[in-house]
Amino acid sequence: MSTTLGTDERRGELRGTGGAGASTPQNLMIFVLSMALFGLSNIILEVVPDVSIGPVEFSVSYFVFIPLTLAALVSPFWVALGAPLGEIVFTDLLMGDFSGLAEVEGFIQMFLAIFVAGSIIRNPRSRGQIFLGALLIVGIDKFLSAVVDLAKVWIGVEDAEFVEGLPQSILFLESLGFGVDVIISGILFGAIPALWLIPELYGRLEPLLGLQPREPGKPFPGEAPKAFWFVAVAVLAGLGSFVFAFLEAVDLSFGVFEPDFLDAYGDVFLWVGAGAAVVVLAIAVILFAVWRKRRAGRGDLR
Amino acid sequence: MKLARKQRDVLSVEWVKLELIRTAYATRGGLISRMDPRVVIGWYVLFAMAPWFTHNLTTLACLFALASVFVVISRVGPLVLGLFVIGLGFELVYLVLAATLFGGDFTTFVALTEVTVKLGVVSLVSLAAFVSLDPEKLSDALLALHFPPAVAFAVSYGYRMMPILVEEFSTVMEGYQLREAPPIKGGVLGWRHLAHWAKIVVKAFYPIFLNTAKSVRTTVEALEARGFTFATIDPRGREIRLGSLRVTGLDIAVVAATVVAITGCYAIGAAWPLHRT
């Protein structure tokens, strides 16, 4: 397929690419490109009506193949930063669909999913790796949000009267939704288009950005560094996305399963929401500080 | 094909595009578009936090009405407003379904509506705030709040490029539709049409990838020629860019009026409390 290289051999150094944290023009290009394309795909999906049977939605959540293609061909780190931002800027801000803190939760989940999946793909021409990458993006993103959803119900039910069969039905619905998402978003609109698109674009897209195509066996810009701090940030980010969800959970779960809690507990519970907001803010600040440190100390990443 | 044509007649793509351009370039006038962008973001945070501290339905209804008033005076366009109303409608349908599924009755439904109203207030406020801010102002505000310069640039680029990208995509889509014959038979529920449409959408992304990569490179190189990276390093660049931001009496008046109005909502809620039973 590729026009530039016939074999998997290494040839020459990668040129013109900065590290994971550098704000070089090339990284800015990758960032903006992934933002624009993922945002565009989300606008197109806005037009498509969702089919939902009961509470299970049979819809395309997002076009996974777009961030996957970019992450496989260029830098996973900048694509992972750009793609969720594109969704927020293009659809959420512009369409007025901005849901505040829940957006941050979605951003972190999507960032982790794309970053990990993009780092898994070492060889953009390997079909197995592309397939795995597509499944990983949907898997990580949807698994995290499903866990958060389950936790919301669990928290709500723990303090309230136990509702017969509720945990089972929620677990069933969540796993059903997860399965539907993996099949529709992960395989139909993830792996299958990516299997066609990635080899097709390999060696054609990179020169337009002034990059050399990624070659197997070579380190590439923005891959996951196997360092301790990366694991720490990932865990913190996962925790962060969890706490963001709790702000909703405090309201939603108690609202649903304990209608008269206000009489029982007074206004104290309202301040649980405020407390959660403070925790959320603290974690956001920590994450931001880590990110900046990472930008500053890019020398020791490689 | 019939399916696609029907959709197009109801909501012409051309109209959607024009409406998006109008939204992106904003300034239908309106109160909030005359305000300082930093103050608008502060105002948004203030208003968006307000509904989360109460479970009082009277207060929430008042806040919803107040947010609607702001949407009207900031002159939000019909497309975004329509999408919001449709979204809210679907949310309500889902709530009814969820309530019946969990064996709930009307109380459960009301309980779930509370969350919808809260989210509705937040959405209305973000409509009013972000539709009124044009891309330059919004990215200036983000820069002033110490967001990374790349994010500020991304916002203004996204707003500007979106109508162009959508137009380009629809042109490519039409090209593919002309070149490829649609399926003769629809199959069950017209799944062949759906599959055909999905295939074309995916295929259309191939040229879009390459075109966008080219235009992005041009843009970034033009930016670099004008010293974008240097401007982010040198604090003077930031000062020049943010020098035009001024907080005026209008800003203070609007924020003060909003605070008074929100307090009023809480007072009304306290006077005539309406909780779920």
Coordinates of C-alpha atoms in Angstrom, one line a residue:
Chain A
M1 CA 0.0 0.0 0.0
S2 CA 2.7 2.4 1.0
T3 CA 4.3 4.5 -1.6
T4 CA 7.3 5.4 0.4
L5 CA 8.7 2.3 2.0
G6 CA 8.5 -1.3 0.9
T7 CA 9.8 -3.0 4.0
D8 CA 9.6 -2.6 7.7
E9 CA 13.3 -1.7 7.8
R10 CA 14.4 1.4 9.6
R11 CA 15.6 4.2 7.3
G12 CA 16.9 7.5 8.6
E13 CA 15.9 9.4 11.7
L14 CA 12.5 11.0 12.3
R15 CA 12.8 14.6 11.4
G16 CA 11.2 17.7 12.7
T17 CA 9.3 16.2 15.6
G18 CA 9.5 17.5 19.1
G19 CA 9.0 15.5 22.2
A20 CA 5.7 14.8 23.9
G21 CA 5.7 18.2 25.6
A22 CA 7.2 20.4 23.1
S23 CA 5.0 23.1 21.6
T24 CA 6.6 22.9 18.2
P25 CA 4.7 24.0 15.1
Q26 CA 4.4 20.3 14.1
N27 CA 2.8 19.3 17.4
L28 CA 0.4 22.3 17.0
M29 CA -0.5 21.0 13.6
I30 CA -1.2 17.5 14.9
F31 CA -3.2 19.0 17.7
V32 CA -5.3 21.2 15.5
L33 CA -5.7 18.6 12.8
S34 CA -7.1 16.0 15.2
M35 CA -9.3 18.6 16.8
A36 CA -10.8 19.8 13.5
L37 CA -11.4 16.3 12.1
F38 CA -12.9 14.8 15.3
G39 CA -15.0 17.9 15.7
L40 CA -16.2 17.6 12.1
S41 CA -17.1 14.0 12.6
N42 CA -19.1 14.9 15.7
I43 CA -21.1 17.5 13.9
I44 CA -21.9 14.9 11.2
L45 CA -23.1 12.6 14.0
E46 CA -25.3 15.3 15.4
V47 CA -27.4 15.1 12.3
V48 CA -27.8 11.3 12.6
P49 CA -30.8 10.5 14.8
D50 CA -30.2 8.1 17.6
V51 CA -32.3 5.0 17.7
S52 CA -33.0 3.9 21.3
I53 CA -34.9 0.8 22.3
G54 CA -35.8 1.4 25.9
P55 CA -32.9 2.8 27.7
V56 CA -30.3 1.1 25.4
E57 CA -29.2 3.4 22.7
F58 CA -28.3 1.9 19.3
S59 CA -26.3 4.8 18.1
V60 CA -22.8 5.7 17.0
S61 CA -21.2 7.4 19.9
Y62 CA -18.3 8.8 17.8
F63 CA -16.2 7.9 14.8
V64 CA -13.4 6.1 16.5
F65 CA -11.5 5.6 13.3
I66 CA -10.6 9.3 13.1
P67 CA -8.6 9.7 16.3
L68 CA -7.3 6.1 15.9
T69 CA -5.9 6.8 12.4
L70 CA -4.2 10.0 13.6
A71 CA -2.8 8.4 16.7
A72 CA -1.5 5.5 14.7
L73 CA 0.1 7.6 12.0
V74 CA 1.4 10.6 14.0
S75 CA 1.7 11.4 17.7
P76 CA -0.7 9.7 20.1
F77 CA -0.2 12.3 22.8
W78 CA -1.2 15.4 20.8
V79 CA -4.1 13.5 19.1
A80 CA -5.3 12.5 22.5
L81 CA -5.2 16.1 23.7
G82 CA -6.7 17.5 20.5
A83 CA -9.6 15.1 19.7
P84 CA -11.7 15.5 22.9
L85 CA -11.1 19.2 22.8
G86 CA -12.4 19.2 19.2
E87 CA -15.6 17.6 20.5
I88 CA -16.0 20.2 23.2
V89 CA -15.2 23.2 20.9
F90 CA -17.2 22.1 17.9
T91 CA -20.2 20.4 19.2
D92 CA -20.6 21.3 22.9
L93 CA -19.7 24.9 23.0
L94 CA -21.0 25.9 19.6
M95 CA -24.3 23.9 19.9
G96 CA -24.8 25.0 23.5
D97 CA -24.6 21.4 24.6
F98 CA -21.9 22.2 27.2
S99 CA -22.6 20.3 30.4
G100 CA -19.9 21.9 32.6
L101 CA -18.0 19.5 34.8
A102 CA -19.2 16.4 33.0
E103 CA -17.2 17.6 30.0
V104 CA -14.0 17.4 32.0
E105 CA -14.9 13.8 32.9
G106 CA -15.4 12.9 29.3
F107 CA -12.2 14.7 28.3
I108 CA -10.1 12.7 30.7
Q109 CA -11.7 9.4 29.7
M110 CA -11.2 10.1 26.0
F111 CA -7.6 11.3 26.5
L112 CA -6.6 8.1 28.4
A113 CA -8.4 5.9 25.8
I114 CA -6.7 7.5 22.7
F115 CA -3.3 7.8 24.4
V116 CA -3.2 4.2 25.4
A117 CA -4.6 2.9 22.2
G118 CA -2.3 5.0 20.1
S119 CA 0.7 3.9 22.1
I120 CA -0.2 0.2 21.6
I121 CA 0.1 0.5 17.8
R122 CA 3.8 0.2 17.1
N123 CA 3.4 -0.7 13.4
P124 CA 0.7 1.3 11.5
R125 CA 0.5 -1.5 8.9
S126 CA -0.2 -4.3 11.3
R127 CA -3.9 -5.2 11.1
G128 CA -4.0 -6.9 14.4
Q129 CA -2.7 -3.8 16.2
I130 CA -5.1 -1.5 14.5
F131 CA -8.0 -3.8 15.5
L132 CA -6.8 -3.9 19.0
G133 CA -6.4 -0.2 19.1
A134 CA -10.0 0.4 17.9
L135 CA -11.3 -1.9 20.6
L136 CA -9.1 -0.3 23.2
I137 CA -10.4 3.2 22.6
V138 CA -14.0 2.2 22.9
G139 CA -13.2 -0.2 25.7
I140 CA -11.3 2.1 27.9
D141 CA -13.6 5.1 27.3
K142 CA -16.9 3.2 27.8
F143 CA -15.6 1.0 30.6
L144 CA -14.6 4.1 32.6
S145 CA -17.9 5.7 32.1
A146 CA -19.8 2.5 32.8
V147 CA -17.9 2.1 36.1
V148 CA -18.7 5.7 37.0
D149 CA -22.4 5.1 36.2
L150 CA -22.5 1.9 38.3
A151 CA -20.8 3.7 41.2
K152 CA -23.5 6.4 41.1
V153 CA -26.2 3.8 41.5
W154 CA -24.2 1.9 44.1
I155 CA -23.7 5.1 46.2
G156 CA -27.3 6.0 45.8
V157 CA -28.6 2.6 46.8
E158 CA -26.3 2.1 49.8
D159 CA -27.8 4.8 51.9
A160 CA -31.3 4.5 50.7
E161 CA -33.8 1.7 50.9
F162 CA -32.7 -1.3 48.9
V163 CA -34.7 -1.5 45.7
E164 CA -35.4 -5.0 44.6
G165 CA -33.5 -6.1 41.5
L166 CA -32.1 -2.6 40.8
P167 CA -28.4 -3.4 40.9
Q168 CA -28.9 -6.4 38.6
S169 CA -30.9 -4.4 36.1
I170 CA -28.5 -1.5 36.1
L171 CA -25.5 -3.9 35.7
F172 CA -27.4 -5.6 32.9
L173 CA -28.2 -2.4 31.1
E174 CA -24.7 -1.0 31.5
S175 CA -23.1 -4.2 30.1
L176 CA -25.6 -4.3 27.3
G177 CA -24.8 -0.7 26.4
F178 CA -21.1 -1.5 26.6
G179 CA -21.5 -4.4 24.2
V180 CA -23.5 -2.3 21.8
D181 CA -20.9 0.5 21.9
V182 CA -18.1 -2.0 21.3
I183 CA -19.8 -3.5 18.3
I184 CA -21.1 -0.3 16.7
S185 CA -18.5 2.4 17.6
G186 CA -15.6 0.0 18.1
I187 CA -15.9 -2.4 15.2
L188 CA -18.4 -1.0 12.6
F189 CA -17.2 2.6 12.8
G190 CA -13.8 2.0 14.4
A191 CA -11.8 -1.1 13.4
I192 CA -13.3 -1.6 9.9
P193 CA -12.8 1.9 8.5
A194 CA -9.4 2.2 10.3
L195 CA -8.2 -1.1 8.7
W196 CA -8.9 0.5 5.3
L197 CA -7.9 4.1 6.1
I198 CA -4.7 3.7 8.0
P199 CA -2.8 1.7 5.3
E200 CA -4.3 4.0 2.7
L201 CA -3.1 7.2 4.4
Y202 CA 0.2 5.8 5.6
G203 CA 3.0 7.6 3.9
R204 CA 0.6 10.1 2.3
L205 CA -0.6 12.1 5.3
E206 CA 2.7 12.5 7.1
P207 CA 4.5 14.4 4.3
L208 CA 1.7 16.9 4.2
L209 CA 2.5 17.7 7.8
G210 CA 6.2 17.7 7.2
L211 CA 6.8 14.4 9.1
Q212 CA 8.4 11.2 8.1
P213 CA 6.1 8.1 8.4
R214 CA 6.4 6.1 11.5
E215 CA 8.4 3.0 11.2
P216 CA 8.1 -0.1 13.3
G217 CA 10.8 -0.5 15.9
K218 CA 11.6 3.2 16.0
P219 CA 10.5 5.3 18.9
F220 CA 8.0 7.8 17.8
P221 CA 7.0 11.2 19.2
G222 CA 4.4 11.2 21.9
E223 CA 4.3 7.5 22.8
A224 CA 3.5 6.4 26.3
P225 CA 6.7 6.7 28.3
K226 CA 7.0 3.7 30.6
A227 CA 7.9 5.8 33.6
F228 CA 6.5 5.9 37.0
W229 CA 5.0 9.3 36.7
F230 CA 2.9 8.3 33.7
V231 CA 1.2 5.6 35.7
A232 CA 0.7 8.1 38.5
V233 CA -0.9 10.7 36.1
A234 CA -3.1 8.0 34.6
V235 CA -4.3 6.8 37.9
L236 CA -4.9 10.4 39.0
A237 CA -6.8 11.1 35.8
G238 CA -9.0 8.1 36.3
L239 CA -9.6 9.1 39.8
G240 CA -10.3 12.6 38.7
S241 CA -12.9 11.5 36.1
F242 CA -14.5 9.5 38.9
V243 CA -14.7 12.4 41.3
F244 CA -16.2 14.6 38.6
A245 CA -19.0 12.1 38.2
F246 CA -19.7 12.2 41.9
L247 CA -20.9 15.8 41.6
E248 CA -23.7 14.5 39.5
A249 CA -24.1 11.4 41.6
V250 CA -24.7 13.3 44.8
D251 CA -27.6 14.9 43.1
L252 CA -28.9 12.2 40.8
S253 CA -28.8 9.2 43.0
F254 CA -30.2 10.7 46.1
G255 CA -32.7 12.5 44.0
V256 CA -33.9 9.3 42.5
F257 CA -33.7 6.7 45.2
E258 CA -34.3 8.7 48.3
P259 CA -37.0 11.2 47.5
D260 CA -37.5 12.5 51.0
F261 CA -33.9 12.7 52.0
L262 CA -34.2 16.4 52.4
D263 CA -36.5 16.0 55.4
A264 CA -34.3 13.3 56.9
Y265 CA -30.9 14.9 56.6
G266 CA -31.7 18.6 56.2
D267 CA -29.6 20.8 53.9
V268 CA -26.4 19.1 54.9
F269 CA -26.4 17.0 51.8
L270 CA -26.4 20.1 49.6
W271 CA -22.9 20.8 50.9
V272 CA -21.7 17.4 49.9
G273 CA -22.1 18.7 46.4
A274 CA -20.0 21.8 47.3
G275 CA -17.4 19.6 49.0
A276 CA -17.2 17.4 45.9
A277 CA -16.7 20.5 43.8
V278 CA -13.7 21.5 46.0
V279 CA -12.1 18.1 45.7
V280 CA -12.7 18.2 42.0
L281 CA -11.0 21.6 41.7
A282 CA -8.0 20.3 43.8
I283 CA -7.5 17.3 41.5
A284 CA -7.8 19.5 38.4
V285 CA -5.1 21.8 39.8
I286 CA -2.9 18.8 40.5
L287 CA -3.4 17.4 37.1
F288 CA -2.6 20.8 35.5
A289 CA 0.5 21.1 37.5
V290 CA 1.7 17.6 36.5
W291 CA 0.9 18.5 32.9
R292 CA 3.0 21.6 33.1
K293 CA 5.8 19.9 34.7
R294 CA 5.7 17.4 32.0
R295 CA 5.8 20.1 29.4
A296 CA 8.8 21.7 31.2
G297 CA 10.7 18.5 31.8
R298 CA 10.3 17.0 28.4
G299 CA 14.0 16.3 28.2
D300 CA 13.8 13.3 30.5
L301 CA 10.8 11.7 28.9
R302 CA 12.5 10.1 26.1
Chain B
M1 CA -32.0 7.7 -1.1
K2 CA -35.5 8.5 -0.3
L3 CA -34.6 8.7 3.4
A4 CA -31.8 11.2 2.7
R5 CA -34.0 13.4 0.5
K6 CA -36.7 13.6 3.0
Q7 CA -34.3 14.8 5.6
R8 CA -32.9 17.4 3.3
D9 CA -36.4 18.8 2.5
V10 CA -37.2 19.2 6.2
L11 CA -33.9 20.8 7.1
S12 CA -32.0 22.1 4.2
V13 CA -28.2 21.6 4.5
E14 CA -27.7 25.0 3.1
W15 CA -29.8 26.6 5.9
V16 CA -27.9 24.6 8.5
K17 CA -24.6 25.8 7.1
L18 CA -25.6 29.4 6.9
E19 CA -27.0 29.2 10.4
L20 CA -23.7 27.7 11.7
I21 CA -21.7 30.4 10.0
R22 CA -24.0 33.0 11.6
T23 CA -23.5 31.3 15.0
A24 CA -19.7 31.1 14.5
Y25 CA -19.3 34.7 13.5
A26 CA -21.9 35.6 16.1
T27 CA -22.9 39.1 16.8
R28 CA -26.5 39.2 16.2
G29 CA -26.0 41.9 18.7
G30 CA -27.6 41.2 22.0
L31 CA -26.6 42.2 25.5
I32 CA -23.9 39.7 26.3
S33 CA -22.0 40.2 23.1
R34 CA -21.2 43.7 24.3
M35 CA -19.7 42.5 27.5
D36 CA -16.1 41.8 28.4
P37 CA -15.4 38.1 27.6
R38 CA -13.7 37.4 30.9
V39 CA -16.7 38.8 32.8
V40 CA -19.0 36.7 30.5
I41 CA -17.1 33.5 31.6
G42 CA -17.4 34.5 35.2
W43 CA -21.1 35.2 34.7
Y44 CA -21.5 31.8 33.1
V45 CA -19.8 30.0 36.0
L46 CA -21.9 31.9 38.5
F47 CA -25.1 31.1 36.8
A48 CA -24.2 27.5 36.0
M49 CA -23.3 26.8 39.6
A50 CA -26.5 28.3 41.0
P51 CA -29.0 25.4 40.3
W52 CA -26.7 22.8 41.9
F53 CA -27.2 24.1 45.5
T54 CA -30.9 23.5 45.8
H55 CA -33.5 20.8 45.5
N56 CA -36.3 23.3 45.6
L57 CA -38.4 23.0 42.5
T58 CA -39.7 26.6 42.7
T59 CA -36.2 28.0 42.8
L60 CA -35.2 25.8 39.8
A61 CA -38.3 26.9 37.8
C62 CA -37.4 30.5 38.5
L63 CA -33.8 29.9 37.5
F64 CA -35.0 28.3 34.3
A65 CA -37.2 31.2 33.5
L66 CA -34.3 33.6 34.2
A67 CA -32.0 31.7 32.0
S68 CA -34.6 31.8 29.2
V69 CA -34.8 35.5 29.6
F70 CA -31.1 35.8 29.0
V71 CA -31.3 33.5 26.0
V72 CA -33.9 35.9 24.5
I73 CA -32.0 39.0 25.2
S74 CA -28.7 37.6 23.8
R75 CA -30.6 36.7 20.6
V76 CA -29.7 33.0 20.2
G77 CA -30.3 31.7 16.7
P78 CA -33.1 29.3 15.8
L79 CA -30.8 26.4 14.9
V80 CA -29.0 26.0 18.2
L81 CA -32.2 26.8 20.1
G82 CA -34.0 24.1 18.1
L83 CA -31.3 21.6 18.8
F84 CA -31.5 22.4 22.5
V85 CA -35.3 21.9 22.6
I86 CA -35.0 18.6 20.7
G87 CA -32.3 17.5 23.1
L88 CA -34.4 18.4 26.1
G89 CA -37.4 16.6 24.6
F90 CA -35.4 13.4 24.0
E91 CA -34.1 13.7 27.6
L92 CA -37.7 13.8 28.9
V93 CA -38.8 10.8 26.8
Y94 CA -35.8 8.9 28.2
L95 CA -36.7 9.9 31.7
V96 CA -40.3 8.6 31.4
L97 CA -38.9 5.3 30.0
A98 CA -36.4 5.0 32.8
A99 CA -39.0 5.8 35.4
T100 CA -41.3 3.1 34.2
L101 CA -38.5 0.6 33.9
F102 CA -37.4 1.0 37.5
G103 CA -41.0 0.5 38.5
G104 CA -41.3 4.1 39.5
D105 CA -44.4 6.2 39.4
F106 CA -45.0 10.0 39.0
T107 CA -42.7 10.8 41.9
T108 CA -39.7 9.2 40.3
F109 CA -40.5 11.1 37.2
V110 CA -40.6 14.4 39.0
A111 CA -37.3 13.5 40.8
L112 CA -35.7 12.8 37.5
T113 CA -37.1 16.0 36.0
E114 CA -35.3 18.0 38.6
V115 CA -32.0 16.9 37.2
T116 CA -33.2 17.7 33.7
V117 CA -34.2 21.2 34.7
K118 CA -30.8 21.8 36.3
L119 CA -29.0 20.6 33.2
G120 CA -31.4 22.7 31.1
V121 CA -30.5 25.8 33.1
V122 CA -26.8 25.1 32.5
S123 CA -27.4 24.5 28.8
L124 CA -29.5 27.7 28.4
V125 CA -26.8 29.8 30.1
S126 CA -24.1 28.3 28.0
L127 CA -26.2 29.0 24.9
A128 CA -26.5 32.7 26.0
A129 CA -22.8 33.0 26.9
F130 CA -21.0 31.1 24.1
V131 CA -23.2 32.1 21.2
S132 CA -22.7 35.7 22.1
L133 CA -18.9 35.4 22.3
D134 CA -17.2 35.5 18.9
P135 CA -14.2 33.3 18.5
E136 CA -11.6 36.1 19.0
K137 CA -13.2 37.2 22.2
L138 CA -13.5 33.7 23.6
S139 CA -9.9 32.9 22.9
D140 CA -8.8 36.2 24.4
A141 CA -10.7 35.3 27.5
L142 CA -9.2 31.8 27.7
L143 CA -5.7 33.4 27.3
A144 CA -6.5 35.9 30.0
L145 CA -7.4 33.0 32.3
H146 CA -4.0 31.4 31.7
F147 CA -5.1 28.6 29.4
P148 CA -2.3 27.2 27.2
P149 CA -2.0 29.4 24.1
A150 CA -2.6 26.3 21.9
V151 CA -6.1 25.9 23.4
A152 CA -7.0 29.5 22.9
F153 CA -5.8 29.2 19.3
A154 CA -7.7 26.0 18.9
V155 CA -11.0 27.6 20.0
S156 CA -10.8 30.4 17.5
Y157 CA -9.6 28.1 14.8
G158 CA -12.4 25.7 15.4
Y159 CA -15.1 28.3 15.3
R160 CA -13.7 29.8 12.1
M161 CA -13.0 26.6 10.3
M162 CA -16.1 24.7 11.2
P163 CA -18.4 26.1 8.5
I164 CA -15.7 25.6 5.9
L165 CA -15.1 22.0 6.9
V166 CA -18.8 21.2 7.0
E167 CA -19.1 22.7 3.5
E168 CA -16.1 20.8 2.2
F169 CA -17.4 17.6 3.7
S170 CA -20.8 18.0 2.1
T171 CA -19.2 18.7 -1.3
V172 CA -17.2 15.5 -1.0
M173 CA -20.2 13.5 0.1
E174 CA -22.2 14.7 -2.9
G175 CA -19.3 13.7 -5.2
Y176 CA -19.3 10.2 -3.8
Q177 CA -23.1 10.0 -4.0
L178 CA -23.0 11.0 -7.7
R179 CA -20.3 8.4 -8.4
E180 CA -21.8 5.5 -6.6
A181 CA -25.1 4.0 -7.4
P182 CA -27.4 3.6 -4.4
P183 CA -28.7 0.1 -3.6
I184 CA -31.7 -0.9 -5.6
K185 CA -33.5 -2.6 -2.8
G186 CA -33.8 -1.2 0.7
G187 CA -33.9 -4.4 2.6
V188 CA -35.4 -4.7 6.1
L189 CA -35.9 -1.2 7.6
G190 CA -33.8 0.1 4.7
W191 CA -30.6 -1.2 6.1
R192 CA -28.9 -1.2 2.7
H193 CA -29.5 2.5 2.4
L194 CA -28.0 3.0 5.9
A195 CA -25.0 0.8 5.1
H196 CA -24.5 2.7 1.8
W197 CA -24.7 6.1 3.5
A198 CA -22.3 4.9 6.3
K199 CA -19.9 3.7 3.7
I200 CA -19.9 7.0 1.8
V201 CA -19.4 9.0 5.1
V202 CA -16.4 6.9 5.9
K203 CA -15.0 7.1 2.4
A204 CA -15.4 10.8 2.3
F205 CA -13.0 11.2 5.2
Y206 CA -10.1 10.0 3.1
P207 CA -9.9 13.3 1.0
I208 CA -10.9 15.3 4.0
F209 CA -8.0 14.0 6.0
L210 CA -5.5 15.0 3.3
N211 CA -7.2 18.4 2.6
T212 CA -7.4 19.3 6.3
A213 CA -3.8 18.3 6.9
K214 CA -2.8 20.6 4.1
S215 CA -4.8 23.6 5.2
V216 CA -3.8 23.1 8.9
R217 CA -0.2 23.1 7.8
T218 CA -0.7 26.3 5.9
T219 CA -2.4 27.9 8.8
V220 CA 0.2 26.9 11.4
E221 CA 3.1 28.0 9.1
A222 CA 1.4 31.3 8.5
L223 CA 1.1 31.6 12.3
E224 CA 4.7 30.8 12.8
A225 CA 5.7 33.3 10.2
R226 CA 4.0 35.9 12.4
G227 CA 5.7 34.7 15.5
F228 CA 3.0 32.6 17.2
T229 CA 5.4 30.5 19.3
F230 CA 7.6 33.5 20.2
A231 CA 4.6 35.5 21.2
T232 CA 3.7 32.7 23.7
I233 CA 7.1 32.8 25.2
D234 CA 7.5 36.5 25.4
P235 CA 5.0 38.0 28.0
R236 CA 4.8 41.2 26.0
G237 CA 3.0 39.4 23.2
R238 CA 0.3 38.4 25.7
E239 CA 0.0 41.9 27.1
I240 CA -0.5 43.3 23.6
R241 CA -3.2 40.8 22.8
L242 CA -5.0 41.2 26.0
G243 CA -4.7 45.0 26.1
S244 CA -8.0 45.6 24.5
L245 CA -10.0 43.9 27.3
R246 CA -11.9 46.3 29.4
V247 CA -14.3 45.8 32.2
T248 CA -17.0 48.5 31.8
G249 CA -20.0 49.6 33.9
L250 CA -22.3 47.5 31.7
D251 CA -20.4 44.3 32.8
I252 CA -20.7 45.2 36.5
A253 CA -24.4 46.1 36.1
V254 CA -25.2 42.8 34.3
V255 CA -23.3 40.7 36.9
A256 CA -24.9 42.6 39.8
A257 CA -28.4 42.2 38.2
T258 CA -27.8 38.5 37.8
V259 CA -26.7 38.1 41.4
V260 CA -29.8 39.9 42.6
A261 CA -32.0 37.9 40.3
I262 CA -30.5 34.6 41.4
T263 CA -30.9 35.6 45.1
G264 CA -34.5 36.5 44.2
C265 CA -35.0 33.0 42.8
Y266 CA -33.8 31.5 46.0
A267 CA -36.0 33.9 48.0
I268 CA -39.0 33.0 46.0
G269 CA -38.1 29.3 46.5
A270 CA -37.8 29.9 50.3
A271 CA -41.2 31.7 50.4
W272 CA -43.1 29.1 48.4
P273 CA -41.1 25.9 48.6
L274 CA -42.1 23.1 46.4
H275 CA -40.4 19.8 47.0
R276 CA -40.9 16.3 45.7
T277 CA -43.3 14.4 47.9

